[in-house]
Structure formats: structure tokens, C-alpha cells
């Protein structure tokens, strides 16, 4: 939930750009991999930055989000380049009254044909979260951090309890920032309805979820940079785990008791340890 004064369109575009650059810096968006979207309930005026208008059909009806505004990265655009010229890589969508279609606002110099092919998952997660929590703002990121994705190829890390007890043991910050742990979705075809449904369910319980053998999706109802931080925290944990595997598993990690003490001190509710 965001309080007044609400961020303006330009601020949101800059924050999406900064999140995109950060994801590239942590090697979570090679080539044109990854995508970012935000949804907000307050009114913004898109036409100054996005004067070209079109009508589009939404991937699913979202009647409760009539009037809501989305900013979505374009298909094939590079997250690291969003910051250079945000309107060339981002589209704005305002949901029409019918909840099934939207007005698409873009810039004349846009360098994409369509919004990201993962928009079905983004929209479904925004819709589910905004309806259930009543938040006026929600950000979703899909990224492809190397170490998390690599671990998702190893069978024993495909078990959520094993994954979390091993990844959340390397730094005190990890459990504080990801108290519900990291969710896990078995491999699903990119952009498929199966991946979309699995995302909605996993992101009800978690702030970040691994898409096995592909990448992650993270969300935040505070800021797009907070969602990017969640990718960063989870990827750092995976890096430690990878380091430990490569070193013959000589690291101890924080013990379950130490983690419980951290949670007690910082008032963190968790059920993993
Ligand atoms: Zn991807």
C-alpha cells in the first residue's frame, strides 16, 4: 500500500529503470530476459509520455481492476536499457470499464510490438494480490538469476523445505526479508496458463517463487525496487549455497537455533526453522 503523495508517472518509470539496471548488475537478466510490471489504482495521465493509443484485449477479465493502470515492459526489451529511455521499452495500459479490454498507451518511438509474453502471469498475480489485500500498488518482476536457476536443476533443491532450510542459512538478513521463504514451481512452459496458475498460488504464500529450470518471479506492494531486492536476497543466498557445494560443503551455515533466535529478536514470524 502506498500513502499520499503518490509517485508520479515519471518517478515510476525511473524506478522501473533502476530495478531493471540492478537486475542486470546481479546477472539476473541476460540478453532480453526478464520483465517488469507495476499496477496502481490512483489516476495518472499517461498521454504526455505515451501519446499513441490502441485498444487491447486483456489476457483474462479483471472486472475489479476497472480503471487501474499498468506499466509493463515490452516484449524483447532489455531490462538494463529501460533506464536510458523508459518510454521506448515500457507500455501503459488502463483497464476499461468492462474489465476485459484496456487502453494501450505507448510512445511513437517504442521499440516493441507487444507487451511481455509473460503479461498473463503478471496480470493474474496483480489481480489476485490487489483483490485479496486491497493494496493500491503492486509490482511484479520476472528475472533469471543464475545461481537460483542452477539450483532448481538439482533434484534435492526441488523440495521447498530442503530448498529453504539450505538457502536461508547463510545470512541473518535472508529470513528477515523472506520470512515465508522461497516458493518453488516445477518446470512449466514459459507464458503458459499452467505457469500463470502456479504463480498466482505460489505468490499468495511467498514474496518470491522459483520457476524451475527458468528463473524467478517476485512481488511487492511497496515498490518495484523492493521486488528487485527480493530477487537479490534470494540470489545471494543461492550464491552462498553454490559456493558451499563447490567447496565440498565445508560451511556450517547458521543453525536452526541461531535462526530462531534472530527471528525472536527481530520479531519475525516464520515456520521454516
Ligand atoms: Zn524468462
Short mmCIF file of C-alpha atoms and ligand atoms in Angstrom, two decimals:
data_model
loop_
_atom_site.label_atom_id
_atom_site.label_comp_id
_atom_site.label_asym_id
_atom_site.label_seq_id
_atom_site.Cartn_x
_atom_site.Cartn_y
_atom_site.Cartn_z
CA UNK A 1 0.00 0.00 0.00
CA UNK A 2 1.34 3.45 -0.88
CA UNK A 3 0.28 6.59 1.01
CA UNK A 4 -0.28 10.05 -0.45
CA UNK A 5 1.58 11.74 -2.15
CA UNK A 6 1.54 9.02 -4.80
CA UNK A 7 4.58 8.66 -7.06
CA UNK A 8 4.11 10.31 -10.43
CA UNK A 9 4.41 8.56 -13.78
CA UNK A 10 7.99 9.78 -14.32
CA UNK A 11 9.06 8.55 -10.86
CA UNK A 12 7.57 5.12 -11.56
CA UNK A 13 9.32 4.88 -14.94
CA UNK A 14 12.64 5.80 -13.29
CA UNK A 15 12.13 3.22 -10.53
CA UNK A 16 11.36 0.52 -13.11
CA UNK A 17 14.55 1.54 -14.93
CA UNK A 18 16.62 1.39 -11.75
CA UNK A 19 15.18 -2.01 -10.84
CA UNK A 20 15.98 -3.25 -14.37
CA UNK A 21 19.55 -1.99 -14.15
CA UNK A 22 20.01 -3.61 -10.74
CA UNK A 23 18.71 -6.97 -12.03
CA UNK A 24 21.25 -6.75 -14.86
CA UNK A 25 24.03 -5.90 -12.39
CA UNK A 26 23.34 -9.08 -10.39
CA UNK A 27 23.28 -11.13 -13.61
CA UNK A 28 19.57 -11.86 -13.46
CA UNK A 29 18.62 -10.65 -16.94
CA UNK A 30 20.93 -11.72 -19.75
CA UNK A 31 20.01 -10.56 -23.27
CA UNK A 32 16.34 -9.59 -23.24
CA UNK A 33 15.43 -11.98 -20.41
CA UNK A 34 13.16 -10.80 -17.62
CA UNK A 35 10.21 -8.41 -17.44
CA UNK A 36 8.73 -5.89 -15.03
CA UNK A 37 5.24 -4.51 -14.41
CA UNK A 38 3.51 -2.35 -11.84
CA UNK A 39 -0.20 -1.82 -11.20
CA UNK A 40 -1.71 1.19 -9.44
CA UNK A 41 -5.20 2.28 -8.51
CA UNK A 42 -4.68 6.05 -8.45
CA UNK A 43 -5.22 8.07 -11.62
CA UNK A 44 -2.28 9.11 -13.73
CA UNK A 45 -2.24 11.00 -17.03
CA UNK A 46 -0.37 8.76 -19.50
CA UNK A 47 -0.75 10.84 -22.67
CA UNK A 48 2.17 13.22 -22.15
CA UNK A 49 4.65 10.37 -22.21
CA UNK A 50 2.56 7.81 -24.18
CA UNK A 51 0.53 9.70 -26.82
CA UNK A 52 -0.23 6.71 -29.10
CA UNK A 53 -3.46 4.90 -28.13
CA UNK A 54 -4.82 1.46 -29.04
CA UNK A 55 -7.38 -0.97 -27.68
CA UNK A 56 -6.25 -4.38 -26.46
CA UNK A 57 -7.87 -7.49 -25.09
CA UNK A 58 -6.53 -8.40 -21.64
CA UNK A 59 -5.20 -11.96 -21.10
CA UNK A 60 -8.05 -12.50 -18.59
CA UNK A 61 -11.04 -10.46 -17.39
CA UNK A 62 -10.22 -8.36 -14.29
CA UNK A 63 -13.54 -6.61 -13.53
CA UNK A 64 -12.47 -5.43 -10.06
CA UNK A 65 -9.48 -3.64 -11.63
CA UNK A 66 -11.55 -1.43 -13.97
CA UNK A 67 -9.78 1.96 -14.15
CA UNK A 68 -6.48 0.58 -12.80
CA UNK A 69 -3.24 1.48 -14.60
CA UNK A 70 -0.40 -0.87 -15.53
CA UNK A 71 3.12 -0.06 -16.66
CA UNK A 72 4.58 -3.09 -18.44
CA UNK A 73 7.91 -3.77 -20.13
CA UNK A 74 7.75 -4.56 -23.84
CA UNK A 75 8.46 -7.94 -25.36
CA UNK A 76 12.12 -8.35 -26.33
CA UNK A 77 13.25 -5.21 -24.49
CA UNK A 78 16.38 -5.34 -22.33
CA UNK A 79 15.85 -4.62 -18.64
CA UNK A 80 19.25 -2.91 -18.41
CA UNK A 81 18.16 -0.40 -21.07
CA UNK A 82 14.80 0.61 -19.52
CA UNK A 83 16.53 3.42 -17.64
CA UNK A 84 18.01 5.02 -20.79
CA UNK A 85 14.67 5.74 -22.46
CA UNK A 86 11.81 4.21 -20.45
CA UNK A 87 9.03 5.07 -22.91
CA UNK A 88 10.82 3.19 -25.73
CA UNK A 89 10.59 -0.04 -23.71
CA UNK A 90 7.50 0.33 -21.49
CA UNK A 91 3.77 0.46 -22.28
CA UNK A 92 0.94 1.86 -20.19
CA UNK A 93 -2.40 0.01 -20.02
CA UNK A 94 -5.55 1.39 -18.39
CA UNK A 95 -8.27 -1.23 -17.78
CA UNK A 96 -11.60 -0.31 -19.41
CA UNK A 97 -14.92 -0.33 -17.53
CA UNK A 98 -15.79 -3.78 -18.95
CA UNK A 99 -12.74 -5.27 -17.19
CA UNK A 100 -11.94 -7.35 -20.29
CA UNK A 101 -10.19 -4.83 -22.51
CA UNK A 102 -7.79 -1.98 -21.93
CA UNK A 103 -6.49 1.18 -23.49
CA UNK A 104 -2.88 0.70 -24.52
CA UNK A 105 -0.77 3.87 -24.39
CA UNK A 106 2.66 3.84 -26.00
CA UNK A 107 5.27 6.28 -27.28
CA UNK A 108 5.78 6.85 -31.04
CA UNK A 109 9.39 5.66 -30.71
CA UNK A 110 8.51 2.42 -28.91
CA UNK A 111 10.80 -0.49 -29.79
CA UNK A 112 8.41 -3.38 -29.20
CA UNK A 113 5.33 -4.82 -30.87
CA UNK A 114 3.59 -6.28 -27.83
CA UNK A 115 3.99 -6.16 -24.07
CA UNK A 116 5.95 -9.02 -22.47
CA UNK A 117 4.75 -12.54 -23.29
CA UNK A 118 4.61 -13.20 -19.52
CA UNK A 119 1.97 -10.47 -19.08
CA UNK A 120 -0.66 -13.19 -18.43
CA UNK A 121 1.22 -14.20 -15.26
CA UNK A 122 1.91 -10.59 -14.24
CA UNK A 123 -1.76 -9.63 -14.65
CA UNK A 124 -3.06 -12.71 -12.82
CA UNK A 125 -0.73 -12.12 -9.85
CA UNK A 126 -1.55 -8.39 -9.69
CA UNK A 127 -5.27 -9.21 -9.87
CA UNK A 128 -5.13 -11.84 -7.14
CA UNK A 129 -2.99 -9.73 -4.79
CA UNK A 130 -4.84 -6.46 -5.32
CA UNK A 131 -8.23 -8.09 -4.75
CA UNK A 132 -7.17 -10.07 -1.68
CA UNK A 133 -5.09 -7.40 0.10
CA UNK A 134 -6.83 -4.25 -1.16
CA UNK A 135 -3.45 -2.62 -1.89
CA UNK A 136 -3.40 0.38 -4.24
CA UNK A 137 0.00 -0.56 -5.70
CA UNK A 138 1.66 -3.80 -6.72
CA UNK A 139 4.92 -4.61 -8.55
CA UNK A 140 5.90 -7.89 -10.22
CA UNK A 141 9.28 -8.88 -11.65
CA UNK A 142 10.36 -11.92 -13.62
CA UNK A 143 14.14 -12.39 -13.71
CA UNK A 144 16.63 -15.18 -14.39
CA UNK A 145 19.29 -15.18 -11.65
CA UNK A 146 21.97 -17.75 -12.47
CA UNK A 147 22.56 -19.48 -9.11
CA UNK A 148 18.91 -19.84 -8.09
CA UNK A 149 18.06 -21.18 -11.52
CA UNK A 150 21.01 -23.59 -11.47
CA UNK A 151 19.99 -24.99 -8.06
CA UNK A 152 16.47 -25.56 -9.41
CA UNK A 153 18.00 -28.16 -11.78
CA UNK A 154 19.27 -30.24 -8.83
CA UNK A 155 16.54 -32.65 -7.66
CA UNK A 156 17.01 -32.21 -3.91
CA UNK A 157 16.52 -28.42 -4.19
CA UNK A 158 13.16 -29.02 -5.87
CA UNK A 159 11.74 -29.78 -2.42
CA UNK A 160 10.59 -26.50 -0.83
CA UNK A 161 11.60 -27.43 2.73
CA UNK A 162 15.07 -28.59 1.63
CA UNK A 163 15.49 -25.52 -0.59
CA UNK A 164 14.60 -23.08 2.17
CA UNK A 165 16.48 -24.67 5.05
CA UNK A 166 19.60 -24.69 2.86
CA UNK A 167 19.31 -21.24 1.26
CA UNK A 168 18.10 -19.24 4.24
CA UNK A 169 21.00 -20.28 6.47
CA UNK A 170 23.83 -18.07 5.15
CA UNK A 171 22.96 -14.56 6.38
CA UNK A 172 20.64 -13.23 9.11
CA UNK A 173 19.00 -10.84 6.60
CA UNK A 174 17.60 -13.62 4.45
CA UNK A 175 14.93 -14.89 6.86
CA UNK A 176 14.11 -11.29 7.87
CA UNK A 177 13.45 -10.29 4.27
CA UNK A 178 11.92 -13.58 3.12
CA UNK A 179 10.10 -14.88 6.24
CA UNK A 180 7.76 -17.04 4.12
CA UNK A 181 10.77 -18.50 2.34
CA UNK A 182 11.13 -19.04 -1.39
CA UNK A 183 8.33 -20.83 -3.27
CA UNK A 184 9.02 -23.48 -5.90
CA UNK A 185 7.10 -24.20 -9.11
CA UNK A 186 8.10 -27.31 -11.12
CA UNK A 187 9.00 -26.62 -14.75
CA UNK A 188 6.14 -25.12 -16.76
CA UNK A 189 6.26 -23.88 -20.36
CA UNK A 190 7.03 -20.12 -20.46
CA UNK A 191 3.91 -17.90 -20.87
CA UNK A 192 1.60 -20.93 -20.42
CA UNK A 193 -1.70 -20.89 -18.49
CA UNK A 194 -0.18 -23.60 -16.23
CA UNK A 195 2.68 -21.27 -15.25
CA UNK A 196 0.21 -18.44 -14.68
CA UNK A 197 -1.99 -20.50 -12.33
CA UNK A 198 1.03 -21.82 -10.42
CA UNK A 199 2.36 -18.26 -9.97
CA UNK A 200 -0.89 -16.98 -8.50
CA UNK A 201 -0.99 -19.79 -5.98
CA UNK A 202 2.72 -19.68 -5.02
CA UNK A 203 2.79 -15.89 -4.67
CA UNK A 204 -0.12 -16.00 -2.22
CA UNK A 205 2.23 -17.72 0.22
CA UNK A 206 5.59 -16.27 -0.81
CA UNK A 207 7.13 -12.96 -1.91
CA UNK A 208 9.34 -14.74 -4.42
CA UNK A 209 8.97 -18.02 -6.27
CA UNK A 210 11.42 -20.07 -8.35
CA UNK A 211 10.26 -21.22 -11.78
CA UNK A 212 12.23 -24.47 -12.05
CA UNK A 213 14.86 -24.51 -14.82
CA UNK A 214 13.92 -20.95 -15.87
CA UNK A 215 14.10 -18.15 -13.25
CA UNK A 216 12.02 -16.41 -10.58
CA UNK A 217 9.02 -14.16 -10.07
CA UNK A 218 8.95 -11.66 -7.18
CA UNK A 219 6.34 -9.19 -5.99
CA UNK A 220 5.99 -6.20 -3.67
CA UNK A 221 3.14 -3.91 -2.66
CA UNK A 222 5.60 -1.17 -1.66
CA UNK A 223 7.90 -0.59 -4.65
CA UNK A 224 9.35 -2.18 -7.75
CA UNK A 225 12.82 -1.81 -6.21
CA UNK A 226 11.66 -3.79 -3.17
CA UNK A 227 10.62 -6.61 -5.52
CA UNK A 228 14.08 -6.44 -7.16
CA UNK A 229 15.68 -6.59 -3.68
CA UNK A 230 13.83 -9.86 -3.07
CA UNK A 231 15.43 -11.33 -6.19
CA UNK A 232 18.77 -10.05 -4.91
CA UNK A 233 18.36 -11.58 -1.41
CA UNK A 234 17.30 -14.95 -2.79
CA UNK A 235 20.06 -14.97 -5.42
CA UNK A 236 22.72 -14.07 -2.83
CA UNK A 237 21.53 -16.99 -0.70
CA UNK A 238 21.80 -19.28 -3.74
CA UNK A 239 25.31 -17.98 -4.43
CA UNK A 240 26.40 -18.95 -0.91
CA UNK A 241 24.82 -22.36 -1.36
CA UNK A 242 26.56 -22.82 -4.70
CA UNK A 243 29.87 -21.72 -3.17
CA UNK A 244 29.40 -24.25 -0.40
CA UNK A 245 28.63 -27.06 -2.86
CA UNK A 246 31.74 -26.21 -4.91
CA UNK A 247 33.86 -26.18 -1.74
CA UNK A 248 32.84 -29.68 -0.64
CA UNK A 249 30.12 -28.37 1.72
CA UNK A 250 32.53 -27.30 4.46
CA UNK A 251 30.41 -24.29 5.53
CA UNK A 252 28.27 -24.60 8.67
CA UNK A 253 25.57 -22.08 7.93
CA UNK A 254 23.50 -20.53 10.71
CA UNK A 255 21.99 -23.29 12.87
CA UNK A 256 18.22 -23.64 13.15
CA UNK A 257 18.53 -22.42 16.75
CA UNK A 258 20.52 -19.34 15.68
CA UNK A 259 17.90 -18.52 13.06
CA UNK A 260 15.11 -18.93 15.63
CA UNK A 261 16.98 -16.50 17.91
CA UNK A 262 17.30 -13.97 15.08
CA UNK A 263 13.56 -14.26 14.41
CA UNK A 264 12.75 -13.80 18.09
CA UNK A 265 14.95 -10.71 18.36
CA UNK A 266 13.57 -9.08 15.21
CA UNK A 267 10.01 -10.29 15.73
CA UNK A 268 9.91 -12.33 12.51
CA UNK A 269 7.09 -14.87 12.17
CA UNK A 270 8.27 -17.91 10.22
CA UNK A 271 7.60 -21.64 10.03
CA UNK A 272 10.66 -22.89 8.15
CA UNK A 273 13.10 -23.45 11.05
ZN1 LIG B 1 12.06 -15.89 -18.63
#
